[in-house]
CSV table of N, CA, C and O in Angstrom, one decimal:
chain,number,residue,atom,x,y,z
P,1,PHE,N,171.0,-100.9,99.6
P,1,PHE,CA,170.0,-101.7,98.9
P,1,PHE,C,169.2,-102.4,99.9
P,1,PHE,O,169.6,-103.2,100.7
P,2,ILE,N,167.9,-102.1,99.9
P,2,ILE,CA,166.9,-102.7,100.8
P,2,ILE,C,165.6,-103.1,100.1
P,2,ILE,O,165.1,-102.2,99.4
P,3,GLY,N,165.2,-104.3,100.3
P,3,GLY,CA,163.9,-104.7,99.8
P,3,GLY,C,163.7,-104.5,98.3
P,3,GLY,O,162.6,-104.2,97.9
P,4,GLY,N,164.7,-104.6,97.5
P,4,GLY,CA,164.6,-104.5,96.0
P,4,GLY,C,164.7,-103.0,95.6
P,4,GLY,O,164.6,-102.7,94.4
P,5,ILE,N,164.8,-102.1,96.5
P,5,ILE,CA,164.9,-100.6,96.1
P,5,ILE,C,166.1,-100.1,96.8
P,5,ILE,O,166.3,-100.2,98.0
P,6,ASN,N,167.0,-99.5,96.0
P,6,ASN,CA,168.2,-98.8,96.7
P,6,ASN,C,167.9,-97.3,96.6
P,6,ASN,O,167.0,-96.8,96.0
P,7,MET,N,168.7,-96.6,97.4
P,7,MET,CA,168.5,-95.2,97.5
P,7,MET,C,168.7,-94.5,96.2
P,7,MET,O,167.9,-93.5,95.9
P,8,LYS,N,169.5,-95.0,95.3
P,8,LYS,CA,169.7,-94.3,94.0
P,8,LYS,C,168.4,-94.5,93.2
P,8,LYS,O,168.0,-93.5,92.6
P,9,ASP,N,167.8,-95.7,93.2
P,9,ASP,CA,166.5,-95.9,92.5
P,9,ASP,C,165.4,-95.0,93.2
P,9,ASP,O,164.6,-94.4,92.4
P,10,PHE,N,165.4,-94.9,94.5
P,10,PHE,CA,164.4,-94.1,95.2
P,10,PHE,C,164.6,-92.6,94.8
P,10,PHE,O,163.6,-91.9,94.5
P,11,ASP,N,165.8,-92.1,94.7
P,11,ASP,CA,166.0,-90.8,94.3
P,11,ASP,C,165.6,-90.5,92.9
P,11,ASP,O,165.0,-89.5,92.6
P,12,LYS,N,165.8,-91.5,92.0
P,12,LYS,CA,165.3,-91.4,90.6
P,12,LYS,C,163.8,-91.3,90.5
P,12,LYS,O,163.2,-90.5,89.8
P,13,ILE,N,163.2,-92.2,91.3
P,13,ILE,CA,161.7,-92.2,91.4
P,13,ILE,C,161.2,-90.9,91.9
P,13,ILE,O,160.2,-90.3,91.3
P,14,GLN,N,161.8,-90.4,92.9
P,14,GLN,CA,161.4,-89.1,93.5
P,14,GLN,C,161.5,-88.0,92.5
P,14,GLN,O,160.6,-87.2,92.3
P,15,HIS,N,162.7,-88.0,91.8
P,15,HIS,CA,162.9,-86.9,90.8
P,15,HIS,C,161.9,-87.0,89.7
P,15,HIS,O,161.3,-86.0,89.3
P,16,ASN,N,161.7,-88.2,89.2
P,16,ASN,CA,160.7,-88.4,88.1
P,16,ASN,C,159.3,-88.0,88.6
P,16,ASN,O,158.5,-87.4,87.8
P,17,PHE,N,159.0,-88.3,89.8
P,17,PHE,CA,157.7,-88.0,90.4
P,17,PHE,C,157.5,-86.4,90.4
P,17,PHE,O,156.5,-85.9,90.0
P,18,MET,N,158.5,-85.8,90.9
P,18,MET,CA,158.4,-84.3,91.0
P,18,MET,C,158.2,-83.6,89.6
P,18,MET,O,157.5,-82.7,89.5
P,19,LYS,N,158.9,-84.2,88.6
P,19,LYS,CA,158.8,-83.6,87.3
P,19,LYS,C,157.5,-84.0,86.6
P,19,LYS,O,157.0,-83.2,85.7
P,20,SER,N,156.9,-85.1,87.0
P,20,SER,CA,155.7,-85.6,86.3
P,20,SER,C,154.4,-84.9,86.7
P,20,SER,O,153.4,-85.1,86.0
P,21,GLY,N,154.3,-84.3,87.8
P,21,GLY,CA,153.1,-83.7,88.3
P,21,GLY,C,152.1,-84.7,88.8
P,21,GLY,O,150.9,-84.6,88.7
P,22,LYS,N,152.6,-85.8,89.4
P,22,LYS,CA,151.8,-86.9,89.9
P,22,LYS,C,151.4,-86.7,91.4
P,22,LYS,O,151.2,-87.7,92.1
P,23,ALA,N,151.3,-85.5,91.8
P,23,ALA,CA,151.1,-85.3,93.2
P,23,ALA,C,149.7,-85.9,93.7
P,23,ALA,O,149.7,-86.5,94.8
P,24,LYS,N,148.7,-85.8,92.9
P,24,LYS,CA,147.4,-86.3,93.3
P,24,LYS,C,147.5,-87.8,93.4
P,24,LYS,O,146.9,-88.4,94.3
P,25,GLN,N,148.2,-88.5,92.4
P,25,GLN,CA,148.3,-89.9,92.5
P,25,GLN,C,149.1,-90.3,93.7
P,25,GLN,O,148.7,-91.3,94.4
P,26,PHE,N,150.2,-89.6,94.0
P,26,PHE,CA,150.9,-89.9,95.2
P,26,PHE,C,150.1,-89.7,96.5
P,26,PHE,O,150.1,-90.5,97.4
P,27,GLU,N,149.3,-88.7,96.5
P,27,GLU,CA,148.4,-88.4,97.7
P,27,GLU,C,147.5,-89.6,97.9
P,27,GLU,O,147.2,-90.0,99.0
P,28,SER,N,146.9,-90.1,96.8
P,28,SER,CA,146.0,-91.2,96.9
P,28,SER,C,146.7,-92.5,97.4
P,28,SER,O,146.1,-93.2,98.2
P,29,ILE,N,147.9,-92.7,97.0
P,29,ILE,CA,148.7,-93.8,97.5
P,29,ILE,C,148.9,-93.7,99.0
P,29,ILE,O,148.7,-94.6,99.8
P,30,VAL,N,149.4,-92.5,99.4
P,30,VAL,CA,149.7,-92.3,100.8
P,30,VAL,C,148.5,-92.3,101.7
P,30,VAL,O,148.5,-92.7,102.8
P,31,SER,N,147.3,-91.9,101.1
P,31,SER,CA,146.1,-91.8,101.9
P,31,SER,C,145.4,-93.2,101.9
P,31,SER,O,144.4,-93.3,102.7
P,32,SER,N,145.9,-94.1,101.2
P,32,SER,CA,145.2,-95.5,101.2
P,32,SER,C,145.4,-96.1,102.6
P,32,SER,O,146.3,-95.7,103.4
P,33,PRO,N,144.6,-97.1,102.9
P,33,PRO,CA,144.7,-97.8,104.2
P,33,PRO,C,146.1,-98.3,104.4
P,33,PRO,O,146.7,-98.2,105.5
P,34,GLU,N,146.7,-98.9,103.4
P,34,GLU,CA,148.0,-99.4,103.5
P,34,GLU,C,149.0,-98.3,103.8
P,34,GLU,O,149.9,-98.4,104.6
P,35,GLY,N,148.9,-97.2,103.1
P,35,GLY,CA,149.8,-96.1,103.2
P,35,GLY,C,149.7,-95.5,104.6
P,35,GLY,O,150.7,-95.1,105.2
P,36,LYS,N,148.5,-95.4,105.1
P,36,LYS,CA,148.3,-94.9,106.5
P,36,LYS,C,148.9,-95.8,107.5
P,36,LYS,O,149.5,-95.3,108.5
P,37,ARG,N,148.7,-97.1,107.3
P,37,ARG,CA,149.3,-98.0,108.3
P,37,ARG,C,150.8,-97.9,108.3
P,37,ARG,O,151.5,-97.9,109.3
P,38,ILE,N,151.4,-97.8,107.1
P,38,ILE,CA,152.9,-97.7,107.0
P,38,ILE,C,153.3,-96.4,107.6
P,38,ILE,O,154.3,-96.3,108.3
P,39,GLY,N,152.6,-95.3,107.3
P,39,GLY,CA,152.9,-94.0,107.8
P,39,GLY,C,152.9,-93.8,109.3
P,39,GLY,O,153.6,-93.0,109.8
P,40,GLN,N,152.2,-94.7,110.0
P,40,GLN,CA,152.2,-94.7,111.5
P,40,GLN,C,153.6,-95.0,112.0
P,40,GLN,O,153.8,-94.6,113.2
P,41,SER,N,154.4,-95.6,111.3
P,41,SER,CA,155.8,-96.0,111.8
P,41,SER,C,156.8,-94.8,111.6
P,41,SER,O,157.9,-94.9,112.0
P,42,ILE,N,156.3,-93.7,111.0
P,42,ILE,CA,157.2,-92.6,110.7
P,42,ILE,C,156.7,-91.4,111.6
P,42,ILE,O,155.5,-91.1,111.6
P,43,ASP,N,157.7,-90.7,112.2
P,43,ASP,CA,157.4,-89.5,112.9
P,43,ASP,C,157.2,-88.4,111.9
P,43,ASP,O,158.1,-87.9,111.3
P,44,GLY,N,155.9,-87.9,111.7
P,44,GLY,CA,155.6,-86.9,110.7
P,44,GLY,C,156.4,-85.6,110.9
P,44,GLY,O,156.8,-85.0,109.9
P,45,ASN,N,156.5,-85.2,112.1
P,45,ASN,CA,157.2,-83.9,112.3
P,45,ASN,C,158.7,-84.0,112.0
P,45,ASN,O,159.3,-83.1,111.4
P,46,ALA,N,159.3,-85.2,112.3
P,46,ALA,CA,160.7,-85.4,112.0
P,46,ALA,C,160.9,-85.5,110.5
P,46,ALA,O,161.9,-84.9,110.0
P,47,LEU,N,159.9,-86.1,109.8
P,47,LEU,CA,160.0,-86.1,108.3
P,47,LEU,C,159.9,-84.7,107.7
P,47,LEU,O,160.7,-84.4,106.9
P,48,LYS,N,158.9,-84.0,108.2
P,48,LYS,CA,158.8,-82.6,107.7
P,48,LYS,C,160.1,-81.8,107.9
P,48,LYS,O,160.5,-81.1,107.0
P,49,LYS,N,160.6,-81.9,109.1
P,49,LYS,CA,161.9,-81.2,109.4
P,49,LYS,C,163.0,-81.7,108.5
P,49,LYS,O,163.7,-80.8,107.9
P,50,ALA,N,163.1,-83.0,108.3
P,50,ALA,CA,164.2,-83.5,107.5
P,50,ALA,C,164.1,-83.0,106.0
P,50,ALA,O,165.1,-82.6,105.4
P,51,VAL,N,162.8,-83.0,105.5
P,51,VAL,CA,162.6,-82.5,104.1
P,51,VAL,C,162.9,-81.1,104.0
P,51,VAL,O,163.6,-80.6,103.1
P,52,ALA,N,162.4,-80.3,105.0
P,52,ALA,CA,162.6,-78.8,105.0
P,52,ALA,C,164.1,-78.5,105.0
P,52,ALA,O,164.6,-77.5,104.4
P,53,GLU,N,164.9,-79.2,105.8
P,53,GLU,CA,166.3,-79.0,105.9
P,53,GLU,C,167.2,-79.7,104.9
P,53,GLU,O,168.4,-79.5,104.9
P,54,GLY,N,166.5,-80.5,104.1
P,54,GLY,CA,167.3,-81.3,103.1
P,54,GLY,C,168.2,-82.3,103.8
P,54,GLY,O,169.3,-82.6,103.3
P,55,ASP,N,167.8,-82.8,104.9
P,55,ASP,CA,168.6,-83.8,105.7
P,55,ASP,C,168.4,-85.2,105.1
P,55,ASP,O,167.6,-86.0,105.6
P,56,ASN,N,169.3,-85.5,104.1
P,56,ASN,CA,169.1,-86.8,103.4
P,56,ASN,C,169.4,-88.0,104.4
P,56,ASN,O,168.8,-89.0,104.2
P,57,GLU,N,170.3,-87.8,105.3
P,57,GLU,CA,170.7,-88.8,106.2
P,57,GLU,C,169.4,-89.2,107.1
P,57,GLU,O,169.1,-90.4,107.2
P,58,ALA,N,168.7,-88.2,107.6
P,58,ALA,CA,167.6,-88.5,108.4
P,58,ALA,C,166.5,-89.1,107.6
P,58,ALA,O,165.8,-90.1,108.0
P,59,MET,N,166.3,-88.6,106.3
P,59,MET,CA,165.3,-89.2,105.4
P,59,MET,C,165.6,-90.6,105.1
P,59,MET,O,164.8,-91.5,105.1
P,60,SER,N,166.9,-90.9,104.9
P,60,SER,CA,167.3,-92.3,104.6
P,60,SER,C,167.1,-93.2,105.8
P,60,SER,O,166.6,-94.3,105.6
P,61,LYS,N,167.3,-92.7,107.0
P,61,LYS,CA,167.0,-93.6,108.2
P,61,LYS,C,165.6,-93.9,108.3
P,61,LYS,O,165.2,-95.0,108.6
P,62,MET,N,164.7,-92.9,108.0
P,62,MET,CA,163.3,-93.1,108.0
P,62,MET,C,162.8,-94.1,107.0
P,62,MET,O,162.0,-95.0,107.2
P,63,LEU,N,163.4,-94.0,105.8
P,63,LEU,CA,163.1,-94.9,104.7
P,63,LEU,C,163.5,-96.3,105.0
P,63,LEU,O,162.8,-97.3,104.8
P,64,ASN,N,164.7,-96.4,105.6
P,64,ASN,CA,165.3,-97.7,106.0
P,64,ASN,C,164.4,-98.4,107.1
P,64,ASN,O,164.2,-99.6,107.0
P,65,LYS,N,163.8,-97.6,107.9
P,65,LYS,CA,162.9,-98.1,109.0
P,65,LYS,C,161.7,-98.7,108.3
P,65,LYS,O,161.3,-99.8,108.7
P,66,VAL,N,161.1,-98.0,107.4
P,66,VAL,CA,160.0,-98.5,106.6
P,66,VAL,C,160.3,-99.8,105.9
P,66,VAL,O,159.6,-100.8,105.9
P,67,LEU,N,161.5,-99.7,105.2
P,67,LEU,CA,161.9,-100.9,104.4
P,67,LEU,C,162.4,-102.1,105.2
P,67,LEU,O,162.6,-103.1,104.6
P,68,SER,N,162.5,-101.9,106.5
P,68,SER,CA,163.0,-103.0,107.3
P,68,SER,C,161.8,-104.0,107.6
P,68,SER,O,162.1,-105.1,108.1
P,69,THR,N,160.6,-103.7,107.2
P,69,THR,CA,159.5,-104.6,107.4
P,69,THR,C,159.0,-105.1,106.1
P,69,THR,O,159.1,-104.4,105.0
P,70,GLU,N,158.4,-106.3,106.1
P,70,GLU,CA,157.8,-106.8,104.8
P,70,GLU,C,156.7,-105.9,104.3
P,70,GLU,O,156.7,-105.7,103.1
P,71,ASP,N,155.8,-105.4,105.1
P,71,ASP,CA,154.8,-104.5,104.7
P,71,ASP,C,155.4,-103.3,104.0
P,71,ASP,O,154.9,-102.8,103.0
P,72,GLY,N,156.4,-102.7,104.7
P,72,GLY,CA,157.1,-101.5,104.1
P,72,GLY,C,157.7,-101.8,102.8
P,72,GLY,O,157.6,-101.0,101.9
P,73,LYS,N,158.3,-102.9,102.6
P,73,LYS,CA,158.9,-103.3,101.3
P,73,LYS,C,157.9,-103.4,100.2
P,73,LYS,O,158.0,-102.9,99.1
P,74,LYS,N,156.8,-104.1,100.6
P,74,LYS,CA,155.7,-104.3,99.6
P,74,LYS,C,155.1,-102.9,99.2
P,74,LYS,O,154.8,-102.6,98.1
P,75,PHE,N,154.9,-102.1,100.2
P,75,PHE,CA,154.3,-100.8,100.0
P,75,PHE,C,155.2,-99.9,99.1
P,75,PHE,O,154.7,-99.3,98.1
P,76,MET,N,156.5,-99.9,99.4
P,76,MET,CA,157.4,-99.0,98.6
P,76,MET,C,157.5,-99.6,97.2
P,76,MET,O,157.6,-98.8,96.2
P,77,GLN,N,157.4,-100.9,97.0
P,77,GLN,CA,157.5,-101.4,95.7
P,77,GLN,C,156.2,-101.1,94.9
P,77,GLN,O,156.2,-100.7,93.7
P,78,SER,N,155.1,-101.1,95.6
P,78,SER,CA,153.8,-100.7,95.0
P,78,SER,C,153.8,-99.2,94.6
P,78,SER,O,153.4,-98.8,93.5
P,79,VAL,N,154.3,-98.4,95.5
P,79,VAL,CA,154.5,-96.9,95.2
P,79,VAL,C,155.3,-96.7,94.0
P,79,VAL,O,155.0,-96.0,93.0
P,80,SER,N,156.5,-97.4,93.9
P,80,SER,CA,157.4,-97.3,92.8
P,80,SER,C,156.7,-97.7,91.5
P,80,SER,O,156.8,-97.0,90.5
P,81,ASN,N,156.0,-98.8,91.5
P,81,ASN,CA,155.3,-99.3,90.3
P,81,ASN,C,154.3,-98.4,89.9
P,81,ASN,O,154.2,-98.1,88.7
P,82,LYS,N,153.5,-97.8,90.8
P,82,LYS,CA,152.4,-96.9,90.4
P,82,LYS,C,152.9,-95.6,89.8
P,82,LYS,O,152.4,-95.1,88.9
P,83,LEU,N,154.0,-95.1,90.5
P,83,LEU,CA,154.5,-93.8,90.0
P,83,LEU,C,155.3,-94.0,88.7
P,83,LEU,O,155.4,-93.0,87.9
P,84,GLU,N,155.7,-95.2,88.4
P,84,GLU,CA,156.4,-95.4,87.1
P,84,GLU,C,155.4,-96.0,86.1
P,84,GLU,O,155.8,-96.3,84.9
P,85,GLY,N,154.2,-96.0,86.4
P,85,GLY,CA,153.1,-96.5,85.4
P,85,GLY,C,153.0,-98.0,85.3
P,85,GLY,O,152.4,-98.4,84.3
P,86,LYS,N,153.6,-98.7,86.2
P,86,LYS,CA,153.5,-100.2,86.1
P,86,LYS,C,152.3,-100.6,86.9
P,86,LYS,O,151.8,-99.9,87.8
P,87,LYS,N,151.9,-101.9,86.6
P,87,LYS,CA,150.7,-102.4,87.4
P,87,LYS,C,151.2,-103.2,88.6
P,87,LYS,O,152.2,-103.7,88.7
C-alpha cells in the first residue's frame, strides 16, 4: 500500500483500462507535462522489458519508485481517477 493505491487496486485499474479501450485517454495522460515529468524517473527500456517478460516484481519496483514521491502519488491518483471516470 503506497500513496492511497495498493498493487491490487492498480491491477484492477489496469485490467479495467485494458478492457475499456481507453488507450487514447491513457496516452493523453502520459503525454501531459505532468506525465512526462514523472516518466523521466522511469527507465523506459527497463519498463518495456519488464512488460514484455511479464516481470511483475520489476514493474512493482518501478511503480513504487514513482509512488515514493508526492508528485508521483498525485499523478497516479489522477490517472486512477481519470481512467475510472472520476473528476
